[in-house]
């Protein structure tokens, strides 16, 4: 199985900050990497697919990059509604696997 | 608007069986792969199973192989997972998830149904 490792596991940030979350795959997954946002008590929401493509309706302050084994999710300027947990996910091979999540809290 | 409504969750004893259903609406169900993803309380996301649009191909994570069976009824826009020999570690919120441009791009999620396996 492909292991997905996110870092950091949690962080504190302020509104307006630029934020970067990292995801590393245990083997090359090309660009078959997605990012999700989950708020407490809610279902996850797809933000980025194919490593860098913005899902319809997602604000442009979210962006993704990377290929192979190393990927990043960037939020250019944090808004109050962005405080949530973020997960990466690989779809290169089954079983599909998720990273452990990054909890973004308000500083 | 895509809507996915899960049902069938509840409290079940270890070794028991449960059948989860997902009623889909707002899109052409028969042309999209579907999946189940679960989340144990306070934990991360775990993909459980997927099924192709026509239902002919199914996928499972190792921990549920031989115990869970995914199926779909395209005439009724319904996704099902039959869960047998349930274990405490199967306790989680189970989400019905629609595949997007690729089967495993999870672009729409239901609200989830809670399964608790406990004596």
PDB file of C-alpha atoms in Angstrom:
ATOM      1  CA  UNK A   1       0.000   0.000   0.000  1.00  0.00           C
ATOM      2  CA  UNK A   2       1.138   3.556  -0.647  1.00  0.00           C
ATOM      3  CA  UNK A   3       1.657   5.508   2.574  1.00  0.00           C
ATOM      4  CA  UNK A   4       0.805   9.202   2.597  1.00  0.00           C
ATOM      5  CA  UNK A   5       2.544  11.376   5.180  1.00  0.00           C
ATOM      6  CA  UNK A   6       1.371  14.911   5.879  1.00  0.00           C
ATOM      7  CA  UNK A   7       3.248  17.590   7.726  1.00  0.00           C
ATOM      8  CA  UNK A   8       2.698  19.257   9.989  1.00  0.00           C
ATOM      9  CA  UNK A   9      -0.060  17.336  11.736  1.00  0.00           C
ATOM     10  CA  UNK A  10      -1.318  20.587  13.213  1.00  0.00           C
ATOM     11  CA  UNK A  11      -0.516  24.257  13.096  1.00  0.00           C
ATOM     12  CA  UNK A  12      -1.715  27.592  14.371  1.00  0.00           C
ATOM     13  CA  UNK A  13      -2.090  30.492  11.998  1.00  0.00           C
ATOM     14  CA  UNK A  14      -3.678  33.909  11.751  1.00  0.00           C
ATOM     15  CA  UNK A  15      -6.175  35.340   9.296  1.00  0.00           C
ATOM     16  CA  UNK A  16      -4.235  36.661   6.327  1.00  0.00           C
ATOM     17  CA  UNK A  17      -1.300  34.254   6.720  1.00  0.00           C
ATOM     18  CA  UNK A  18       0.098  32.293   3.807  1.00  0.00           C
ATOM     19  CA  UNK A  19      -0.057  28.606   4.629  1.00  0.00           C
ATOM     20  CA  UNK A  20       1.657  25.574   3.129  1.00  0.00           C
ATOM     21  CA  UNK A  21       0.906  21.952   3.960  1.00  0.00           C
ATOM     22  CA  UNK A  22       3.111  19.146   2.696  1.00  0.00           C
ATOM     23  CA  UNK A  23       2.198  15.616   1.649  1.00  0.00           C
ATOM     24  CA  UNK A  24       4.733  12.921   0.813  1.00  0.00           C
ATOM     25  CA  UNK A  25       3.992   9.585  -0.826  1.00  0.00           C
ATOM     26  CA  UNK A  26       5.964   6.437  -0.051  1.00  0.00           C
ATOM     27  CA  UNK A  27       6.470   5.896  -3.798  1.00  0.00           C
ATOM     28  CA  UNK A  28       5.959   7.919  -6.932  1.00  0.00           C
ATOM     29  CA  UNK A  29       2.299   8.611  -7.673  1.00  0.00           C
ATOM     30  CA  UNK A  30       2.792  10.923 -10.663  1.00  0.00           C
ATOM     31  CA  UNK A  31       0.207  13.692 -10.172  1.00  0.00           C
ATOM     32  CA  UNK A  32      -2.572  11.431  -8.870  1.00  0.00           C
ATOM     33  CA  UNK A  33      -2.996  13.437  -5.688  1.00  0.00           C
ATOM     34  CA  UNK A  34      -6.092  15.139  -4.295  1.00  0.00           C
ATOM     35  CA  UNK A  35      -6.660  17.525  -1.390  1.00  0.00           C
ATOM     36  CA  UNK A  36      -9.749  17.755   0.823  1.00  0.00           C
ATOM     37  CA  UNK A  37     -10.965  20.127   3.504  1.00  0.00           C
ATOM     38  CA  UNK A  38     -13.053  18.912   6.436  1.00  0.00           C
ATOM     39  CA  UNK A  39     -14.756  21.056   9.048  1.00  0.00           C
ATOM     40  CA  UNK A  40     -15.916  19.619  12.388  1.00  0.00           C
ATOM     41  CA  UNK A  41     -19.039  17.505  12.067  1.00  0.00           C
ATOM     42  CA  UNK A  42     -19.104  17.868   8.281  1.00  0.00           C
ATOM     43  CA  UNK A  43     -18.185  15.701   5.319  1.00  0.00           C
ATOM     44  CA  UNK A  44     -14.925  16.393   3.511  1.00  0.00           C
ATOM     45  CA  UNK A  45     -14.900  18.644   0.472  1.00  0.00           C
ATOM     46  CA  UNK A  46     -12.698  18.197  -2.585  1.00  0.00           C
ATOM     47  CA  UNK A  47     -10.418  21.206  -3.102  1.00  0.00           C
ATOM     48  CA  UNK A  48      -7.709  20.121  -5.542  1.00  0.00           C
ATOM     49  CA  UNK A  49      -7.503  17.137  -7.893  1.00  0.00           C
ATOM     50  CA  UNK A  50      -4.665  15.968 -10.089  1.00  0.00           C
ATOM     51  CA  UNK A  51      -2.220  17.707  -7.744  1.00  0.00           C
ATOM     52  CA  UNK A  52      -2.920  21.194  -9.086  1.00  0.00           C
ATOM     53  CA  UNK A  53      -6.397  21.469 -10.615  1.00  0.00           C
ATOM     54  CA  UNK A  54      -8.872  23.566  -8.659  1.00  0.00           C
ATOM     55  CA  UNK A  55     -12.252  21.914  -8.111  1.00  0.00           C
ATOM     56  CA  UNK A  56     -15.194  23.945  -9.382  1.00  0.00           C
ATOM     57  CA  UNK A  57     -16.377  26.491  -6.838  1.00  0.00           C
ATOM     58  CA  UNK A  58     -13.214  26.429  -4.728  1.00  0.00           C
ATOM     59  CA  UNK A  59     -11.687  29.879  -4.113  1.00  0.00           C
ATOM     60  CA  UNK A  60      -8.529  30.718  -6.024  1.00  0.00           C
ATOM     61  CA  UNK A  61      -6.569  31.313  -2.808  1.00  0.00           C
ATOM     62  CA  UNK A  62      -6.196  27.518  -2.709  1.00  0.00           C
ATOM     63  CA  UNK A  63      -3.526  26.004  -4.922  1.00  0.00           C
ATOM     64  CA  UNK A  64      -1.686  22.730  -5.198  1.00  0.00           C
ATOM     65  CA  UNK A  65       1.622  21.689  -6.667  1.00  0.00           C
ATOM     66  CA  UNK A  66       3.998  18.766  -6.910  1.00  0.00           C
ATOM     67  CA  UNK A  67       4.493  15.468  -8.665  1.00  0.00           C
ATOM     68  CA  UNK A  68       6.174  12.168  -7.971  1.00  0.00           C
ATOM     69  CA  UNK A  69       6.379  11.892  -4.206  1.00  0.00           C
ATOM     70  CA  UNK A  70       6.223  15.456  -2.868  1.00  0.00           C
ATOM     71  CA  UNK A  71       3.184  17.699  -2.927  1.00  0.00           C
ATOM     72  CA  UNK A  72       2.022  20.928  -1.337  1.00  0.00           C
ATOM     73  CA  UNK A  73      -1.282  22.638  -0.652  1.00  0.00           C
ATOM     74  CA  UNK A  74      -1.014  26.405  -0.320  1.00  0.00           C
ATOM     75  CA  UNK A  75      -3.570  28.882   0.965  1.00  0.00           C
ATOM     76  CA  UNK A  76      -2.397  32.315  -0.139  1.00  0.00           C
ATOM     77  CA  UNK A  77      -4.221  34.353   2.501  1.00  0.00           C
ATOM     78  CA  UNK A  78      -6.114  32.551   5.252  1.00  0.00           C
ATOM     79  CA  UNK A  79      -9.735  33.448   5.818  1.00  0.00           C
ATOM     80  CA  UNK A  80     -11.749  32.581   8.945  1.00  0.00           C
ATOM     81  CA  UNK A  81     -13.648  29.875   7.071  1.00  0.00           C
ATOM     82  CA  UNK A  82     -10.381  28.096   6.161  1.00  0.00           C
ATOM     83  CA  UNK A  83      -9.736  26.848   9.685  1.00  0.00           C
ATOM     84  CA  UNK A  84     -10.313  23.140   9.252  1.00  0.00           C
ATOM     85  CA  UNK A  85      -8.522  19.823   8.770  1.00  0.00           C
ATOM     86  CA  UNK A  86      -6.907  19.119   5.414  1.00  0.00           C
ATOM     87  CA  UNK A  87      -6.233  15.687   3.951  1.00  0.00           C
ATOM     88  CA  UNK A  88      -4.241  14.544   0.955  1.00  0.00           C
ATOM     89  CA  UNK A  89      -5.230  11.387  -0.923  1.00  0.00           C
ATOM     90  CA  UNK A  90      -3.548   9.307  -3.603  1.00  0.00           C
ATOM     91  CA  UNK A  91      -5.457   7.578  -6.361  1.00  0.00           C
ATOM     92  CA  UNK A  92      -2.442   6.130  -8.163  1.00  0.00           C
ATOM     93  CA  UNK A  93      -3.305   2.630  -7.002  1.00  0.00           C
ATOM     94  CA  UNK A  94      -5.744   0.771  -4.796  1.00  0.00           C
ATOM     95  CA  UNK A  95      -6.158   0.777  -1.949  1.00  0.00           C
ATOM     96  CA  UNK A  96      -6.735   4.494  -2.167  1.00  0.00           C
ATOM     97  CA  UNK A  97      -5.018   6.041   0.847  1.00  0.00           C
ATOM     98  CA  UNK A  98      -5.234   9.311   2.731  1.00  0.00           C
ATOM     99  CA  UNK A  99      -2.708  11.266   4.697  1.00  0.00           C
ATOM    100  CA  UNK A 100      -3.220  11.590   8.438  1.00  0.00           C
ATOM    101  CA  UNK A 101      -4.545  15.122   8.162  1.00  0.00           C
ATOM    102  CA  UNK A 102      -3.369  18.612   9.075  1.00  0.00           C
ATOM    103  CA  UNK A 103      -5.457  20.519  11.587  1.00  0.00           C
ATOM    104  CA  UNK A 104      -5.294  24.279  10.969  1.00  0.00           C
ATOM    105  CA  UNK A 105      -6.236  26.242  14.074  1.00  0.00           C
ATOM    106  CA  UNK A 106      -6.617  29.930  14.789  1.00  0.00           C
ATOM    107  CA  UNK A 107      -3.636  31.521  16.510  1.00  0.00           C
TER     108      UNK A 107
ATOM    109  CA  UNK B   1     -27.483  19.587  -6.969  1.00  0.00           C
ATOM    110  CA  UNK B   2     -25.850  16.294  -6.043  1.00  0.00           C
ATOM    111  CA  UNK B   3     -27.424  14.676  -3.014  1.00  0.00           C
ATOM    112  CA  UNK B   4     -26.254  11.502  -1.318  1.00  0.00           C
ATOM    113  CA  UNK B   5     -28.301  10.248   1.606  1.00  0.00           C
ATOM    114  CA  UNK B   6     -26.962   7.348   3.652  1.00  0.00           C
ATOM    115  CA  UNK B   7     -29.070   5.155   5.871  1.00  0.00           C
ATOM    116  CA  UNK B   8     -28.794   1.908   7.805  1.00  0.00           C
ATOM    117  CA  UNK B   9     -26.251   2.787  10.466  1.00  0.00           C
ATOM    118  CA  UNK B  10     -26.687   1.921  14.122  1.00  0.00           C
ATOM    119  CA  UNK B  11     -25.441  -0.104  17.053  1.00  0.00           C
ATOM    120  CA  UNK B  12     -24.543  -3.700  16.284  1.00  0.00           C
ATOM    121  CA  UNK B  13     -22.810  -6.436  18.276  1.00  0.00           C
ATOM    122  CA  UNK B  14     -19.445  -7.807  17.205  1.00  0.00           C
ATOM    123  CA  UNK B  15     -19.901 -10.530  14.614  1.00  0.00           C
ATOM    124  CA  UNK B  16     -23.171  -9.042  13.430  1.00  0.00           C
ATOM    125  CA  UNK B  17     -24.232  -7.723  10.040  1.00  0.00           C
ATOM    126  CA  UNK B  18     -25.442  -4.390   8.781  1.00  0.00           C
ATOM    127  CA  UNK B  19     -26.527  -3.092   5.389  1.00  0.00           C
ATOM    128  CA  UNK B  20     -25.897   0.518   4.510  1.00  0.00           C
ATOM    129  CA  UNK B  21     -27.710   2.221   1.661  1.00  0.00           C
ATOM    130  CA  UNK B  22     -27.102   5.468  -0.159  1.00  0.00           C
ATOM    131  CA  UNK B  23     -29.839   7.165  -2.163  1.00  0.00           C
ATOM    132  CA  UNK B  24     -28.371   9.348  -4.892  1.00  0.00           C
ATOM    133  CA  UNK B  25     -30.018  12.209  -6.739  1.00  0.00           C
ATOM    134  CA  UNK B  26     -29.136  15.297  -8.742  1.00  0.00           C
ATOM    135  CA  UNK B  27     -26.824  13.563 -11.215  1.00  0.00           C
ATOM    136  CA  UNK B  28     -26.790  10.649 -13.656  1.00  0.00           C
ATOM    137  CA  UNK B  29     -25.961   7.930 -11.154  1.00  0.00           C
ATOM    138  CA  UNK B  30     -25.331   5.201 -13.720  1.00  0.00           C
ATOM    139  CA  UNK B  31     -22.288   6.861 -15.284  1.00  0.00           C
ATOM    140  CA  UNK B  32     -20.223   7.478 -12.149  1.00  0.00           C
ATOM    141  CA  UNK B  33     -18.181   5.220  -9.927  1.00  0.00           C
ATOM    142  CA  UNK B  34     -19.190   5.255  -6.283  1.00  0.00           C
ATOM    143  CA  UNK B  35     -17.324   4.621  -3.059  1.00  0.00           C
ATOM    144  CA  UNK B  36     -17.607   4.199   0.685  1.00  0.00           C
ATOM    145  CA  UNK B  37     -15.161   6.080   2.907  1.00  0.00           C
ATOM    146  CA  UNK B  38     -15.204   5.806   6.686  1.00  0.00           C
ATOM    147  CA  UNK B  39     -13.943   7.847   9.588  1.00  0.00           C
ATOM    148  CA  UNK B  40     -13.575   6.478  13.094  1.00  0.00           C
ATOM    149  CA  UNK B  41     -14.421   8.984  15.859  1.00  0.00           C
ATOM    150  CA  UNK B  42     -11.638  11.545  16.127  1.00  0.00           C
ATOM    151  CA  UNK B  43      -9.577   9.815  13.430  1.00  0.00           C
ATOM    152  CA  UNK B  44      -8.694  10.333   9.790  1.00  0.00           C
ATOM    153  CA  UNK B  45     -10.305   9.176   6.584  1.00  0.00           C
ATOM    154  CA  UNK B  46     -10.137   5.592   5.341  1.00  0.00           C
ATOM    155  CA  UNK B  47     -11.329   4.455   1.930  1.00  0.00           C
ATOM    156  CA  UNK B  48     -13.307   1.233   2.296  1.00  0.00           C
ATOM    157  CA  UNK B  49     -14.646   0.175  -1.079  1.00  0.00           C
ATOM    158  CA  UNK B  50     -15.439   1.332  -4.601  1.00  0.00           C
ATOM    159  CA  UNK B  51     -17.561   0.164  -7.504  1.00  0.00           C
ATOM    160  CA  UNK B  52     -17.474   1.022 -11.185  1.00  0.00           C
ATOM    161  CA  UNK B  53     -20.325   2.805 -12.925  1.00  0.00           C
ATOM    162  CA  UNK B  54     -21.749  -0.401 -14.394  1.00  0.00           C
ATOM    163  CA  UNK B  55     -21.193  -2.369 -11.203  1.00  0.00           C
ATOM    164  CA  UNK B  56     -18.946  -4.966 -12.812  1.00  0.00           C
ATOM    165  CA  UNK B  57     -15.742  -3.991 -11.027  1.00  0.00           C
ATOM    166  CA  UNK B  58     -15.398  -3.692  -7.275  1.00  0.00           C
ATOM    167  CA  UNK B  59     -12.525  -2.704  -5.026  1.00  0.00           C
ATOM    168  CA  UNK B  60     -11.923  -3.191  -1.298  1.00  0.00           C
ATOM    169  CA  UNK B  61      -9.374  -2.264   1.278  1.00  0.00           C
ATOM    170  CA  UNK B  62      -7.703  -5.364   2.706  1.00  0.00           C
ATOM    171  CA  UNK B  63      -9.262  -5.107   6.156  1.00  0.00           C
ATOM    172  CA  UNK B  64     -12.801  -5.583   4.803  1.00  0.00           C
ATOM    173  CA  UNK B  65     -12.183  -8.068   1.987  1.00  0.00           C
ATOM    174  CA  UNK B  66     -14.360 -11.130   2.424  1.00  0.00           C
ATOM    175  CA  UNK B  67     -16.575  -9.350   4.958  1.00  0.00           C
ATOM    176  CA  UNK B  68     -18.008  -6.372   3.049  1.00  0.00           C
ATOM    177  CA  UNK B  69     -19.773  -6.454  -0.314  1.00  0.00           C
ATOM    178  CA  UNK B  70     -20.428  -3.312  -2.317  1.00  0.00           C
ATOM    179  CA  UNK B  71     -23.178  -3.225  -4.925  1.00  0.00           C
ATOM    180  CA  UNK B  72     -25.377  -0.777  -6.765  1.00  0.00           C
ATOM    181  CA  UNK B  73     -28.785  -0.639  -8.377  1.00  0.00           C
ATOM    182  CA  UNK B  74     -28.630   1.846 -11.225  1.00  0.00           C
ATOM    183  CA  UNK B  75     -32.369   1.553 -11.820  1.00  0.00           C
ATOM    184  CA  UNK B  76     -32.969   2.853  -8.291  1.00  0.00           C
ATOM    185  CA  UNK B  77     -29.966   5.210  -8.000  1.00  0.00           C
ATOM    186  CA  UNK B  78     -28.849   3.324  -4.922  1.00  0.00           C
ATOM    187  CA  UNK B  79     -25.456   2.293  -3.569  1.00  0.00           C
ATOM    188  CA  UNK B  80     -25.259  -0.481  -0.984  1.00  0.00           C
ATOM    189  CA  UNK B  81     -22.655  -2.038   1.225  1.00  0.00           C
ATOM    190  CA  UNK B  82     -23.393  -5.292   3.037  1.00  0.00           C
ATOM    191  CA  UNK B  83     -21.165  -5.547   6.096  1.00  0.00           C
ATOM    192  CA  UNK B  84     -20.766  -8.950   7.766  1.00  0.00           C
ATOM    193  CA  UNK B  85     -18.647 -10.226  10.645  1.00  0.00           C
ATOM    194  CA  UNK B  86     -18.413  -6.731  12.037  1.00  0.00           C
ATOM    195  CA  UNK B  87     -15.598  -5.864  14.418  1.00  0.00           C
ATOM    196  CA  UNK B  88     -15.097  -3.073  16.910  1.00  0.00           C
ATOM    197  CA  UNK B  89     -12.562  -1.500  14.550  1.00  0.00           C
ATOM    198  CA  UNK B  90     -15.292  -1.113  11.914  1.00  0.00           C
ATOM    199  CA  UNK B  91     -16.971   1.500  14.120  1.00  0.00           C
ATOM    200  CA  UNK B  92     -17.009   4.755  12.186  1.00  0.00           C
ATOM    201  CA  UNK B  93     -19.044   7.257  10.258  1.00  0.00           C
ATOM    202  CA  UNK B  94     -19.530   5.788   6.789  1.00  0.00           C
ATOM    203  CA  UNK B  95     -19.721   8.237   3.912  1.00  0.00           C
ATOM    204  CA  UNK B  96     -21.213   7.532   0.509  1.00  0.00           C
ATOM    205  CA  UNK B  97     -18.929   9.240  -2.003  1.00  0.00           C
ATOM    206  CA  UNK B  98     -19.305   9.955  -5.697  1.00  0.00           C
ATOM    207  CA  UNK B  99     -16.367   9.528  -8.035  1.00  0.00           C
ATOM    208  CA  UNK B 100     -15.573  12.479 -10.261  1.00  0.00           C
ATOM    209  CA  UNK B 101     -13.581  12.680 -13.465  1.00  0.00           C
ATOM    210  CA  UNK B 102     -11.756   9.663 -12.176  1.00  0.00           C
ATOM    211  CA  UNK B 103     -13.378   6.960 -10.054  1.00  0.00           C
ATOM    212  CA  UNK B 104     -11.318   7.891  -7.036  1.00  0.00           C
ATOM    213  CA  UNK B 105     -11.587  11.682  -7.224  1.00  0.00           C
ATOM    214  CA  UNK B 106     -14.145  12.041  -4.457  1.00  0.00           C
ATOM    215  CA  UNK B 107     -16.106  15.071  -5.577  1.00  0.00           C
ATOM    216  CA  UNK B 108     -19.357  14.720  -3.623  1.00  0.00           C
ATOM    217  CA  UNK B 109     -19.973  13.266  -0.174  1.00  0.00           C
ATOM    218  CA  UNK B 110     -23.056  12.320   1.808  1.00  0.00           C
ATOM    219  CA  UNK B 111     -23.531  13.445   5.395  1.00  0.00           C
ATOM    220  CA  UNK B 112     -22.519  10.038   6.719  1.00  0.00           C
ATOM    221  CA  UNK B 113     -24.120   7.353   8.837  1.00  0.00           C
ATOM    222  CA  UNK B 114     -22.661   6.159  12.125  1.00  0.00           C
ATOM    223  CA  UNK B 115     -21.917   2.488  12.681  1.00  0.00           C
ATOM    224  CA  UNK B 116     -21.041   1.421  16.212  1.00  0.00           C
ATOM    225  CA  UNK B 117     -19.885  -2.130  16.816  1.00  0.00           C
ATOM    226  CA  UNK B 118     -20.058  -2.901  20.501  1.00  0.00           C
ATOM    227  CA  UNK B 119     -21.421  -5.451  22.926  1.00  0.00           C
TER     228      UNK B 119
END
